[in-house]
Every structure is written in structure tokens, then in C-alpha cells.
């Protein structure tokens, strides 16, 4: 490749190996023109002696800028013996690092369009690349790490660390919010994936063996909790796991632990002939796909990949006879059984500290929101027995026989067994929960139903029924048909005071005293069940908790140089294409023969320039592709950056942008902002405006804009 240094004509020049008078004439002229701007006027003709020399100078010097800048950068961290990526340095991102990362990448086995592996290969069913530890749920920052918004009335003018910020997609003025609600699992309660997901994997394997007669060998399967990420799609028909961009274009596909070759992936999912295939381009349940939308699904998705590997290696008759769809159906049923029979919940209840991160800011967040005059509610799919275990641990650290109903004082309404997303669409029976016994009582749209034979009622229940209390959820005023707010002392909350099971969102609206969906802000972790449905169906304002952002933001900050280099390379490739198209057009327009019938020298020069330009472009494309792949592997060596795939936003990021008014890495980040804050969305820019921003110089583009 030709390399020139940028600058005046007197700059040092590395001349390529070219022979004879042609070389001397070309490069002497190029030296004189080295100071010219990179674009030549459209009026320059093919016969111009400046065309070849100036074009070659532009093509080479542009690449030299990247190569020279990259020479000072440190090489990429190579994989360790386990295949995991070491911590990259701040200067990481050189072209040299791409070559080492590319050579260190695991080889990809060929996979057929139907999704079956090479029959000649007989590798163990757990072959995979070790993922970056920590890509999942993270412990919240402890108290005192960062100042709360209430700590100092005149805070210093410094911004919070990016991991502690709340990001805004759609402007939201908190003064318009009357009620703030929370999901529990993976929202208020952040589970420790290395223990909780390992438990889920183990219990699911047990169900597959004991109920579905799967081979005992499954018990020897290991579980790598950070191998999977959210936002993936399971192709139940073909046994593949996919990552797609916002246009539903499949960018990464694995069959078991083998990556599909590019040609196979494109033929199966992105080819025009597949437009009539079931679910092609539209990834939904009806098309034979399953979404990995929550951290609860990671163990399930990983086990599915392991089962696919075992089936493809012909290890057991029972697996060979089953289709990939059968495997997923059995797996999904086994997961549901683990939740129904209480095997997971019993383990968590026995030792919550082993499975759940404790959040020291949670009480402050809840107290601040209630003190600001807003109603606070909990809406979870978990039933009360398990909710009581988790919330006792989160609020007061109490477990086992120490549990009380003290935590209820922080919520005006608690809705358990919501069955989201059905909660936002269909009416369901609403029951009042006796927090002392866990028993359910019928209600009439939230109001207690007095039994016909009052002798069957306890003295306390009769008193509650006869008083027919009707205060609002905030504890003041009145609202017809609403049960009492938790005003009783800790440990003595009366039966059915503010805890309900089932129902639907209209019941909740009545209890909270809200009249419109946009008066409610709901905080959850499930992009579909918590965010998309509540936003689309009833107009709630939404905040998505994305624990993976903790690591994602850290790695983005460490890869700024690489991101800028990628942006420049992408722009440079576009300019190369434009130059080459101009050259081809000029060559076609010029017949190449002079008046004497001899081939014109300028024509031969242009042909050589075109050949050199196409060679340079191919090398530039290869470098760009390798660097982009290395960039994504810094985030996760298998699935890449959570919010992107290639240069496009991922499908998951597209949903976040469309349906989450706010998003953040942890719910306790609310402790660092006022409950009266007016969140302002970023300025929207169209493609032509981004062009102007990039023309302004480095740093003008978006964060992570590659």
C-alpha cells in the first residue's frame, strides 16, 4: 500500500515500487501537488497530468493518516488461555491490534442452511468462547459513593459519572407524574447472575431429566452465566440464536456454539428468496421465534444452545428423534415448572443474600418520591409469598422468621400476580391479600365484599368491613371503592389493607386516583412486558432498567479512540468509492486511443490508478471490518455491543429508543436526581445534519457513533 504523510510538498515521501520514466514523472508531479485539497474539480479531464498524481496522493495519504495515528496506539489485548478478553487500554484501537485480534479469533465451523453442523465434526457439546465476566446484573453503588441530590443545596458543578445518569429518549416533566410504580424482579431486586442463573440452569436440567427423560449426561453440563445477553432471538425451527439490527437484518447467528458462515446466514435470513418463509424478517412467536427479553431468559437460552450441540453430535437417541422446536418446547415447559413448584423461590428464601444484591439507596428513593406527594406502587408478576421475602431483604435486610410487613409502608398500593403483559390488556379478577396469612379475599373492584354469614368473619375482618374505609392511595381525601392505605405501624398492617393480586390496570388507576396513563411513570426491566405494552396499550410513561449499561458505558469510555478511527475509516471508504466511480466513468468515456492509433498514456495511467485504488480500497475495507469486529468484541466476544450490531442500532436498542421514555443502568440512580426534575430529550438530527456535524471536526458526532 502507498503511504504518504500529510502536509506540504516538502514532506517526507515513501515512494512505492514503480519502474522507469513513468514512476519518476508521476511522483515528481505528486510531490508538487501534495498540498492540494483532497477533492479535484469535476471539470478535470482524463488527459490532465494532475489526475493520476493528485488522485494517488489522496488515496495514499488518507490511509497514511490512519496508519500513522495507529502506530502509536497500543495493541489490542489478546485472549487469555480461557478465551476471555483482558481489560483494554485507553489507547486501544490501532490497526495493528486488529490483526492480532483477528488471528486470535476462534475458527468458525461450517453450518448448513437448515442449521445442522458438519457431520464429520465430533467436538464436545460445550465448545464456546469465554465471555467477559460481569456482562449482566451489577451490584448498586454503596451509600456514600456519590452524593445524593439532597446532600448539598449548592452542589459543585460536576456531572455524575455516566454509569449513574438517567438517559432521556422522550422529554418527561416529573411535575406531571402523580404515581411512580416499580417492577420487582431485576428492577428493585437485582439478582446475582452467577448464583441465581446457575441455580435456574441446574433446576431446569433436573426437570428435563426427571420429567422428560432426557439423558443423565445433562447434569455434567456447565453453565457460563455471562455467555448470553439480552436482545437475542431464538429460532426454534432451525436451532439458531440470532442478533438482529433495527431493520431486522440478522447480523450474528449461532447454531449451538458455532457461528453461521456469512453466506449461510444471509441465505437463510436476509436473502430475497426467504421473503415467503415463515417469520422471515418478522421475528415473533407466530413465526417460530422466541425473544430473550429479560435476564431471567439467559440460562434458558444458554441451555438451548447446549441441547442443540448435543443433538447435532448424535449423542442420544431421545435427542436425535426430537426437532429443535421440540427441544425448545420441553425446555420452556421445564423452566415454567421450576417457577411453579417453588424450587427457585425456596432457595432464594433460604438465603436471599446469596442471590440478590442489597441496595442501600432504595429506601431513600422510595421515601423521596412519597415525600414529594406522589403515590408509589409495586406491580410484579411474583406472588405475595415470594414478594414478601424479597422486599423484606431489600428494605430491612430481614429474612426467615424475622420478616415483617414493615416494607409495605413504603408503597401506597402493592399489586402481585399481575400476569404482565396481560395486565395492560385484559380484565382479571381482583383479590385482596391477607398479608398475615397470604390468603385471598374477593373484592368488588377493590372494595371488600362482606360475607353473607358474618359469623364466619374474624373480629378484625368484621371491623374492617363495617368501617368500609375509602381513603386515597396517598392516605388523604376519598375515593369510592378504594381500600385503606398502609398507615398502621410496622408489623400490624391489617388484612387486605393495600395488597392485591390479579386485576388489571384500571383497578390500579382507581386506587391511585389517576385519570390518564401519562400521569404514571413505571420502572421495569422487561422491554416487552414492562415497557412496550404499558407504553403502547395504556400510555404510561416508562423507565427501563438496563443493568448491562454499567459495563457497556465503561467500555464505551475506554474505546473513544477506536470509535473515532472507525468513523474516519467509514467516511474514507465512502470517498474511495466515489473516486473509483469517477475514474471508471472517465475511462469508459475515453476510448484510450490517440489520433495515431496508439494507446494514450493518460489512459494507461488512469487504468493503473484505478487498479491501485481498488487494491487500496479492498485493504481499507478489510482493516475497517476487522477493527469493527474487534471493537464489538471488547464489549462481548460473542454477541458484541448490546445496543449496536455493526453500524446500526440493535433491535433491542431500537425498542429502547421507541418505547422507553427514560433508561438507566440501575433503579437507584433515581437517588441522584430530584423527583421534580424535568428530563429533556436530546436533539434529533437527520442524516444531512449529521453530515454538517461531522464536517465540524472530531467529537462533533454522537457518542459511540461508528
XYZ file of C-alpha atoms in Angstrom:
706
model
C 0.000 0.000 0.000
C 1.231 3.501 -0.810
C 1.829 5.669 2.244
C 2.170 9.438 2.202
C 2.496 11.863 5.073
C 0.053 14.722 5.068
C 1.406 18.230 4.688
C 3.319 20.494 2.342
C 5.124 19.293 -0.754
C 8.352 19.173 1.166
C 7.027 16.456 3.475
C 8.797 13.117 3.535
C 7.521 10.725 0.940
C 7.573 6.944 0.754
C 7.574 6.068 -2.943
C 6.126 2.717 -3.997
C 7.996 0.278 -6.166
C 7.327 1.624 -9.680
C 9.737 1.463 -12.591
C 11.143 3.729 -15.271
C 10.244 7.124 -16.562
C 6.593 6.607 -15.611
C 7.437 6.420 -11.907
C 9.639 9.463 -11.887
C 7.166 11.628 -13.824
C 4.218 10.572 -11.654
C 5.834 11.073 -8.272
C 7.623 14.326 -9.148
C 4.226 15.719 -10.097
C 2.663 14.208 -6.995
C 5.267 15.950 -4.794
C 4.341 19.305 -6.347
C 0.637 18.653 -5.741
C 0.931 17.206 -2.236
C -0.517 20.337 -0.663
C -3.732 20.275 -2.729
C -7.150 19.664 -1.204
C -8.268 16.025 -1.467
C -11.072 16.679 -3.974
C -10.416 17.610 -7.577
C -12.840 19.715 -9.664
C -15.384 17.806 -11.698
C -14.126 19.596 -14.806
C -10.689 17.922 -14.711
C -10.340 15.748 -17.807
C -8.778 12.331 -18.090
C -5.845 13.725 -20.080
C -4.856 16.080 -17.268
C -1.428 15.166 -15.938
C -2.576 16.166 -12.437
C -5.293 13.498 -12.347
C -3.157 10.472 -11.663
C -0.641 12.053 -9.341
C -3.117 14.016 -7.249
C -5.538 11.093 -7.012
C -2.826 8.676 -5.980
C -1.608 11.178 -3.381
C -5.120 11.483 -1.947
C -5.733 7.758 -1.862
C -2.451 7.052 -0.122
C -2.248 9.975 2.290
C -5.733 9.317 3.632
C -4.751 5.791 4.605
C -1.435 7.051 5.958
C -3.208 9.301 8.421
C -4.884 6.291 9.970
C -1.800 4.085 9.871
C 0.439 6.802 11.342
C -2.018 7.617 14.118
C -2.485 3.947 14.877
C 1.230 3.224 15.130
C 1.341 4.983 18.482
C -1.652 3.088 19.810
C -1.186 0.029 21.941
C -2.056 -3.325 20.516
C -5.316 -4.998 21.417
C -5.470 -7.216 24.453
C -5.029 -10.758 23.309
C -7.253 -13.540 24.522
C -6.074 -15.419 27.569
C -5.933 -19.141 27.813
C -9.668 -19.233 28.612
C -10.532 -17.041 25.665
C -11.681 -14.076 27.768
C -10.666 -10.553 26.863
C -8.297 -8.658 29.108
C -9.011 -5.066 30.099
C -8.225 -2.877 27.054
C -6.041 0.184 27.434
C -7.286 3.713 26.865
C -5.379 3.970 23.609
C -6.664 0.719 22.198
C -7.870 0.818 18.638
C -4.872 0.600 16.324
C -4.900 -1.202 13.040
C -2.156 -3.417 14.418
C -4.482 -4.554 17.152
C -6.968 -5.705 14.561
C -4.578 -8.211 13.091
C -3.784 -9.781 16.472
C -7.442 -9.896 17.439
C -8.402 -11.408 14.120
C -5.751 -14.105 14.325
C -6.792 -14.920 17.882
C -10.453 -15.355 16.977
C -11.807 -18.850 17.145
C -12.347 -20.623 13.824
C -15.933 -20.915 12.684
C -17.355 -24.279 11.659
C -19.469 -24.519 8.533
C -23.176 -24.801 9.183
C -25.813 -25.673 6.626
C -28.813 -23.503 5.795
C -31.023 -25.882 7.714
C -28.954 -25.263 10.802
C -27.183 -28.638 11.097
C -23.486 -28.911 11.820
C -20.826 -30.659 9.816
C -21.400 -34.353 10.374
C -17.655 -35.002 10.371
C -17.103 -32.830 13.437
C -17.433 -34.524 16.797
C -16.474 -31.832 19.279
C -17.791 -31.693 22.840
C -21.210 -30.077 23.167
C -19.902 -27.220 25.344
C -17.336 -25.666 22.998
C -17.582 -21.924 23.293
C -15.618 -18.745 23.843
C -15.409 -17.484 27.400
C -17.337 -14.248 27.742
C -16.357 -11.089 29.572
C -17.165 -11.553 33.239
C -19.627 -9.015 34.552
C -21.829 -8.540 31.496
C -25.166 -8.684 33.247
C -26.604 -7.691 36.597
C -24.371 -5.460 38.707
C -24.400 -4.525 42.377
C -25.630 -0.977 43.018
C -23.122 1.607 44.273
C -22.962 1.665 48.089
C -24.158 4.597 50.130
C -21.673 7.476 50.131
C -20.007 6.584 46.835
C -21.683 9.560 45.163
C -23.576 12.447 46.783
C -27.355 12.169 46.789
C -29.287 15.025 45.250
C -30.426 16.014 48.762
C -26.908 16.099 50.258
C -25.881 19.597 49.224
C -28.184 22.534 48.403
C -25.428 24.091 46.272
C -23.648 21.156 44.628
C -20.345 21.561 42.786
C -20.635 21.961 39.036
C -19.576 18.457 38.131
C -21.534 15.828 36.292
C -22.346 12.425 37.656
C -20.350 9.513 36.282
C -22.029 8.299 33.127
C -22.979 4.990 34.776
C -25.110 6.894 37.310
C -27.016 9.016 34.818
C -30.557 8.661 33.566
C -30.854 8.921 29.784
C -33.864 10.518 28.142
C -35.430 9.475 24.835
C -38.644 11.445 25.288
C -38.989 14.638 27.320
C -40.601 13.993 30.693
C -41.509 16.589 33.302
C -41.803 14.836 36.661
C -44.218 17.514 37.878
C -46.850 15.912 35.636
C -46.361 12.482 37.236
C -48.823 11.581 40.010
C -47.758 7.983 40.624
C -44.470 6.108 40.273
C -44.519 2.329 40.013
C -41.863 -0.358 40.097
C -41.467 -3.907 38.948
C -39.629 -6.085 41.465
C -37.531 -8.794 39.825
C -34.417 -7.373 38.132
C -35.710 -3.850 38.826
C -35.844 -3.232 42.562
C -34.185 -6.597 43.137
C -31.004 -7.098 41.132
C -30.156 -10.801 41.155
C -26.613 -12.105 41.185
C -26.443 -13.936 37.855
C -23.512 -16.135 38.781
C -25.590 -17.723 41.542
C -29.220 -17.185 40.573
C -28.941 -18.052 36.883
C -26.724 -21.016 37.747
C -29.484 -22.227 40.053
C -32.061 -21.763 37.285
C -29.876 -23.738 34.863
C -29.412 -26.561 37.376
C -33.107 -26.827 38.275
C -34.161 -26.762 34.612
C -31.741 -29.569 33.800
C -33.218 -31.598 36.667
C -36.732 -31.161 35.265
C -35.611 -32.213 31.774
C -34.086 -35.403 33.187
C -36.755 -36.325 35.719
C -39.881 -35.326 33.780
C -38.911 -35.513 30.105
C -36.459 -38.447 30.445
C -33.526 -36.566 28.976
C -30.142 -38.299 29.433
C -28.309 -38.053 32.766
C -25.357 -36.576 30.892
C -27.108 -33.192 31.077
C -26.120 -32.953 34.747
C -22.493 -32.657 33.652
C -23.199 -29.583 31.532
C -21.549 -26.477 32.865
C -23.187 -23.056 32.864
C -21.482 -19.855 31.814
C -23.749 -17.129 33.140
C -22.318 -14.243 31.080
C -22.224 -16.007 27.715
C -25.684 -14.778 26.680
C -27.037 -11.239 26.549
C -30.476 -9.695 26.280
C -31.911 -8.666 22.928
C -31.219 -12.005 21.204
C -33.747 -14.091 19.274
C -34.111 -17.867 19.345
C -35.042 -19.528 16.055
C -36.915 -22.549 17.377
C -37.264 -24.184 13.954
C -33.581 -24.151 12.989
C -31.937 -24.264 16.409
C -30.203 -20.917 15.955
C -29.697 -17.866 18.175
C -29.689 -14.533 16.369
C -28.773 -10.921 16.905
C -30.508 -8.501 14.544
C -30.328 -4.799 13.887
C -33.159 -2.278 13.970
C -34.166 -3.208 10.415
C -34.498 -6.897 11.405
C -31.388 -7.712 9.407
C -29.593 -10.671 11.009
C -26.004 -9.669 11.764
C -24.881 -12.505 14.062
C -26.187 -16.074 14.095
C -25.068 -19.132 16.044
C -26.137 -22.729 15.696
C -25.260 -24.243 19.029
C -21.869 -22.709 19.769
C -20.887 -22.486 16.085
C -21.231 -19.228 14.250
C -23.063 -19.451 10.947
C -20.856 -18.508 7.989
C -21.787 -15.191 6.411
C -23.092 -16.728 3.181
C -25.282 -19.197 5.075
C -26.612 -16.522 7.435
C -27.506 -14.236 4.553
C -29.073 -17.033 2.521
C -31.266 -18.216 5.401
C -32.366 -14.910 6.906
C -31.529 -11.975 4.659
C -31.999 -13.224 1.119
C -34.873 -12.076 -1.077
C -35.946 -15.684 -1.622
C -36.685 -16.011 2.096
C -39.407 -13.340 1.998
C -42.064 -16.013 1.863
C -40.579 -18.157 4.620
C -42.313 -18.372 7.954
C -41.395 -15.372 10.042
C -38.689 -14.135 7.649
C -37.896 -10.564 8.594
C -40.608 -10.502 11.277
C -39.320 -12.158 14.404
C -42.294 -13.080 16.550
C -43.778 -16.106 18.273
C -46.073 -16.834 15.338
C -43.044 -17.122 13.060
C -41.343 -19.694 15.282
C -39.122 -17.328 17.254
C -38.661 -16.599 20.954
C -37.290 -13.360 22.395
C -34.552 -13.153 25.009
C -36.021 -10.003 26.560
C -35.007 -10.342 30.193
C -32.058 -11.504 32.269
C -34.294 -14.348 33.507
C -34.077 -15.837 29.985
C -30.291 -16.104 29.777
C -29.967 -19.516 31.428
C -32.789 -20.831 29.254
C -31.146 -19.571 26.043
C -27.752 -20.981 27.017
C -29.213 -24.395 27.813
C -30.987 -24.376 24.443
C -27.625 -23.911 22.707
C -26.209 -26.806 24.713
C -29.118 -29.071 23.752
C -28.661 -28.178 20.083
C -24.982 -29.156 20.328
C -25.842 -32.481 21.939
C -28.484 -33.264 19.327
C -26.162 -32.441 16.435
C -23.454 -34.695 17.813
C -25.807 -37.702 17.815
C -25.091 -38.387 21.430
C -28.501 -39.775 22.437
C -31.473 -41.296 20.641
C -34.009 -39.222 22.553
C -32.357 -36.015 21.349
C -31.908 -37.229 17.765
C -35.616 -38.013 17.493
C -36.618 -34.528 18.618
C -36.681 -31.473 16.393
C -35.123 -28.218 17.549
C -38.626 -26.925 18.172
C -39.332 -29.937 20.377
C -36.195 -29.199 22.365
C -37.281 -25.637 22.967
C -40.821 -26.673 23.904
C -39.519 -29.132 26.509
C -37.073 -26.555 27.787
C -39.706 -23.843 28.083
C -42.031 -26.206 29.959
C -39.241 -27.213 32.331
C -38.494 -23.552 33.099
C -42.155 -22.897 33.876
C -42.194 -25.921 36.180
C -39.233 -24.513 38.111
C -41.216 -21.361 38.791
C -44.457 -23.186 39.605
C -43.076 -25.778 42.012
C -41.173 -23.171 44.020
C -37.743 -24.781 43.644
C -36.140 -21.451 42.731
C -38.097 -19.426 45.278
C -37.303 -21.774 48.150
C -33.587 -21.457 47.501
C -33.799 -17.652 47.390
C -35.953 -17.526 50.524
C -33.455 -19.690 52.401
C -30.552 -17.353 51.639
C -31.528 -14.106 49.852
C -28.074 -12.593 50.291
C -26.590 -15.331 48.121
C -28.844 -14.476 45.185
C -29.809 -10.784 45.471
C -27.771 -7.594 45.653
C -28.674 -5.347 48.572
C -29.442 -1.725 47.591
C -28.587 0.875 50.231
C -30.284 3.675 48.280
C -33.651 2.007 47.787
C -35.322 3.331 50.933
C -34.110 6.840 50.153
C -35.584 6.675 46.646
C -38.974 5.449 47.879
C -39.112 7.948 50.761
C -38.181 10.836 48.485
C -40.884 10.020 45.968
C -43.572 9.703 48.637
C -42.394 12.895 50.358
C -42.775 14.716 47.034
C -46.523 13.988 47.178
C -46.594 11.188 44.646
C -48.150 7.772 45.084
C -45.722 4.869 44.934
C -46.815 1.373 43.904
C -45.326 -2.028 43.244
C -46.614 -4.109 40.324
C -44.976 -7.512 39.929
C -45.805 -10.883 38.418
C -44.456 -12.611 41.531
C -46.983 -13.751 44.133
C -47.090 -12.306 47.619
C -45.175 -15.051 49.429
C -42.104 -14.532 47.280
C -42.565 -10.751 47.068
C -42.627 -10.616 50.856
C -39.310 -12.493 51.051
C -37.541 -10.293 48.513
C -38.866 -6.939 49.727
C -38.070 -7.723 53.377
C -34.487 -8.402 52.392
C -34.219 -5.303 50.185
C -35.820 -2.842 52.601
C -34.622 -4.024 56.002
C -32.319 -7.000 55.449
C -34.716 -9.298 57.299
C -35.032 -12.951 56.381
C -36.779 -16.088 57.621
C -38.771 -15.682 60.830
C -37.590 -12.065 61.115
C -39.783 -10.994 58.203
C -42.428 -8.354 58.905
C -44.837 -6.286 56.827
C -42.830 -3.137 57.566
C -41.832 -2.759 53.932
C -45.469 -2.120 52.943
C -45.303 1.367 54.455
C -43.157 2.486 51.527
C -45.879 1.680 48.974
C -49.404 3.008 48.628
C -50.522 0.004 46.583
C -48.909 -3.380 46.010
C -50.137 -5.459 43.063
C -48.807 -9.029 42.937
C -49.571 -11.790 40.435
C -50.152 -9.147 37.759
C -49.519 -11.509 34.828
C -47.971 -8.745 32.744
C -48.339 -8.004 29.858
C -51.940 -9.292 30.093
C -52.354 -6.829 32.989
C -52.343 -3.981 30.439
C -54.862 -5.599 28.094
C -57.492 -7.740 29.819
C -59.609 -7.507 32.943
C -58.928 -10.220 35.510
C -60.434 -10.977 38.934
C -59.036 -8.753 41.673
C -58.355 -10.223 45.106
C -57.282 -8.650 48.361
C -54.326 -10.369 50.036
C -54.220 -11.034 53.756
C -50.584 -10.170 54.429
C -50.561 -12.205 57.635
C -51.729 -15.496 56.118
C -51.311 -14.988 52.365
C -54.981 -15.913 51.869
C -57.018 -14.179 49.141
C -60.329 -12.401 49.593
C -62.761 -11.439 46.865
C -63.239 -7.754 46.148
C -65.721 -5.712 44.163
C -63.414 -3.582 42.016
C -61.185 -3.077 45.019
C -63.885 -2.681 47.691
C -64.214 -5.513 50.243
C -67.071 -7.996 49.858
C -68.800 -8.742 53.157
C -69.635 -12.448 53.540
C -73.320 -13.331 53.918
C -72.683 -15.041 57.247
C -70.742 -12.516 59.277
C -70.158 -15.184 61.899
C -67.597 -16.604 59.501
C -65.623 -13.395 59.745
C -62.934 -12.753 62.299
C -63.489 -9.863 64.681
C -60.791 -7.834 62.958
C -62.158 -8.522 59.460
C -65.679 -7.595 60.526
C -64.412 -4.287 61.849
C -62.641 -3.577 58.597
C -65.706 -4.479 56.523
C -68.123 -2.418 58.623
C -65.927 0.675 58.518
C -65.624 0.467 54.714
C -62.588 2.785 54.595
C -62.141 4.750 51.416
C -59.064 6.975 51.613
C -56.973 7.559 48.515
C -53.701 5.831 47.895
C -51.776 8.751 49.344
C -53.674 8.488 52.613
C -55.752 11.664 52.321
C -59.035 12.580 50.660
C -61.527 9.991 49.491
C -62.031 7.775 46.512
C -65.014 5.498 46.239
C -64.277 1.786 46.316
C -60.643 2.036 47.374
C -59.129 0.012 50.203
C -57.217 1.639 53.033
C -53.670 2.921 52.680
C -50.903 1.425 54.841
C -50.995 3.766 57.796
C -50.726 1.101 60.513
C -47.475 0.593 62.418
C -44.894 -1.818 61.073
C -45.821 -5.433 61.637
C -49.517 -4.735 62.224
C -50.810 -3.924 58.752
C -54.382 -5.113 58.607
C -55.670 -7.806 56.310
C -56.036 -6.577 52.742
C -55.002 -3.011 53.500
C -53.051 -2.249 50.328
C -52.007 -5.594 48.792
C -53.908 -7.076 45.860
C -53.495 -9.927 43.434
C -54.573 -10.009 39.789
C -56.838 -7.300 38.425
C -55.843 -5.000 35.602
C -54.515 -1.507 35.127
C -57.926 0.192 35.522
C -58.193 -1.198 39.060
C -54.783 0.260 39.805
C -55.732 3.635 38.317
C -58.747 3.831 40.627
C -56.640 3.047 43.674
C -54.033 5.632 42.727
C -56.561 8.293 41.792
C -55.080 8.886 38.332
C -57.245 9.628 35.311
C -54.763 9.274 32.438
C -51.960 6.889 31.659
C -49.416 9.685 31.172
C -49.737 10.551 34.877
C -47.973 7.278 35.753
C -44.243 6.554 35.476
C -43.469 2.826 35.540
C -39.955 1.479 36.081
C -39.217 -2.047 34.842
C -36.607 -4.284 33.238
C -38.596 -6.321 30.690
C -38.560 -4.432 27.403
C -41.776 -6.069 26.179
C -43.765 -6.989 29.289
C -42.968 -3.827 31.262
C -42.168 -1.133 28.720
C -43.564 -1.769 25.231
C -47.025 -2.917 26.319
C -47.522 -0.297 29.022
C -46.463 2.450 26.617
C -48.409 1.263 23.573
C -51.578 -0.003 25.244
C -52.263 2.460 28.060
C -49.848 5.355 27.576
C -47.817 5.065 30.771
C -44.521 6.945 30.893
C -41.729 4.413 31.157
C -38.225 3.935 32.533
C -36.223 0.863 31.531
C -33.560 -0.555 33.846
C -30.664 -1.960 31.787
C -28.043 -3.425 34.163
C -25.739 -4.210 31.226
C -25.255 -0.459 30.722
C -22.895 -0.486 33.712
C -20.264 -2.351 31.708
C -21.357 -1.002 28.331
C -20.744 2.620 29.329
C -17.410 1.801 30.908
C -16.193 0.130 27.738
C -17.541 2.921 25.540
C -15.478 5.408 27.500
C -12.333 3.322 27.046
C -12.813 2.906 23.291
C -13.297 6.526 22.195
C -10.151 6.456 20.046
C -11.278 3.338 18.289
C -14.742 4.815 17.696
C -13.253 7.940 16.114
C -10.971 5.808 13.962
C -13.919 3.737 12.801
C -15.854 6.879 11.926
C -12.948 8.166 9.846
C -12.490 4.838 8.117
C -16.142 4.651 7.201
C -16.019 8.163 5.749
C -12.806 7.302 3.910
C -14.348 4.182 2.343
C -17.207 6.299 1.055
C -14.770 8.740 -0.551
C -12.785 5.882 -2.079
C -15.951 4.546 -3.701
C -16.741 7.974 -5.110
C -13.237 8.381 -6.546
C -13.260 4.959 -8.139
C -16.653 5.533 -9.732
C -15.376 8.785 -11.243
C -12.297 7.060 -12.616
C -14.377 4.261 -14.154
C -16.703 6.758 -15.764
C -13.788 8.734 -17.228
C -12.128 5.576 -18.527
C -15.338 4.431 -20.223
C -15.807 7.883 -21.733
C -12.257 7.947 -23.145
C -11.609 5.306 -25.803
C -7.934 5.277 -24.868
C -6.646 5.658 -28.396
C -4.878 8.739 -29.732
C -5.182 10.150 -33.244
C -2.274 7.974 -34.392
C -3.992 4.832 -33.152
C -1.572 4.396 -30.228
C -2.986 3.889 -26.739
C -2.997 7.200 -24.890
C -0.526 7.486 -21.997
C -3.087 9.222 -19.763
C -5.446 6.322 -20.375
C -2.801 3.815 -19.222
C -2.045 5.988 -16.228
C -5.722 6.090 -15.291
C -6.022 2.308 -15.567
C -3.070 1.873 -13.227
C -4.526 4.417 -10.849
C -7.858 2.572 -10.849
C -6.153 -0.737 -10.156
C -4.164 0.780 -7.296
C -7.251 2.499 -5.887
C -9.268 -0.719 -5.927
C -6.424 -2.554 -4.170
C -6.220 0.148 -1.531
C -9.994 0.109 -1.078
C -10.020 -3.650 -0.569
C -7.304 -3.382 2.065
C -9.099 -0.492 3.723
C -12.367 -2.455 3.814
C -10.623 -5.447 5.369
C -8.977 -3.260 8.010
C -12.248 -1.491 8.721
C -14.225 -4.714 9.073
C -11.617 -6.280 11.338
C -11.408 -3.193 13.539
C -15.196 -3.003 13.822
C -15.355 -6.658 14.821
C -12.617 -6.121 17.384
C -14.485 -3.096 18.741
C -17.625 -5.148 19.329
C -15.646 -7.966 20.924
C -14.392 -5.547 23.551
C -17.984 -5.432 24.826
C -18.814 -9.106 24.446
C -16.625 -11.512 22.445
C -19.618 -13.429 21.111
C -22.544 -11.018 20.716
C -20.801 -7.655 20.678
C -22.172 -4.358 21.888
C -25.643 -4.625 23.425
C -27.052 -1.520 21.771
C -25.426 -1.949 18.363
C -24.745 -4.514 15.721
C -22.288 -3.398 13.062
C -23.010 0.282 12.411
C -26.721 0.024 13.177
C -28.621 0.133 16.428
C -29.595 -3.337 17.547
C -33.225 -4.413 17.650
C -33.088 -4.101 21.422
C -31.739 -0.532 21.218
C -34.443 0.332 18.674
C -37.132 -0.811 21.111
C -35.495 1.131 23.938
C -35.443 4.277 21.838
C -39.056 3.906 20.728
C -40.765 2.868 23.950
C -38.618 3.825 26.954
C -39.041 7.473 27.869
C -36.050 7.078 30.191
C -33.464 4.359 30.700
C -30.644 3.828 33.158
C -28.291 1.171 34.487
C -29.845 0.856 37.937
C -33.026 1.958 39.662
C -31.078 3.613 42.471
C -29.740 6.197 40.022
C -33.001 7.968 40.881
C -31.338 8.814 44.219
C -29.095 11.291 42.409
C -31.821 13.357 40.729
C -34.705 15.392 42.091
C -38.221 13.904 41.903
C -39.212 17.247 40.374
C -36.665 17.020 37.571
C -37.671 17.829 34.015
C -35.876 15.367 31.759
C -35.052 16.830 28.360
C -34.679 14.608 25.320
C -31.689 15.012 23.058
C -31.925 16.998 19.855
C -32.967 14.892 16.870
C -30.650 15.131 13.879
C -31.356 13.901 10.370
C -28.694 12.466 8.088
C -27.898 15.818 6.429
C -27.447 17.425 9.844
C -25.059 14.682 10.938
C -23.011 15.427 7.827
C -22.665 19.042 8.979
C -21.765 17.897 12.490
C -19.055 15.565 11.225
C -17.672 18.294 8.975
C -17.179 20.410 12.089
C -14.410 18.079 13.205
C -13.682 15.220 15.607
C -16.013 14.894 18.540
C -18.938 16.510 16.778
C -20.618 13.175 16.088
C -22.700 11.142 18.569
C -21.268 9.151 21.444
C -20.435 5.763 20.058
C -21.297 6.894 16.551
C -19.374 4.453 14.420
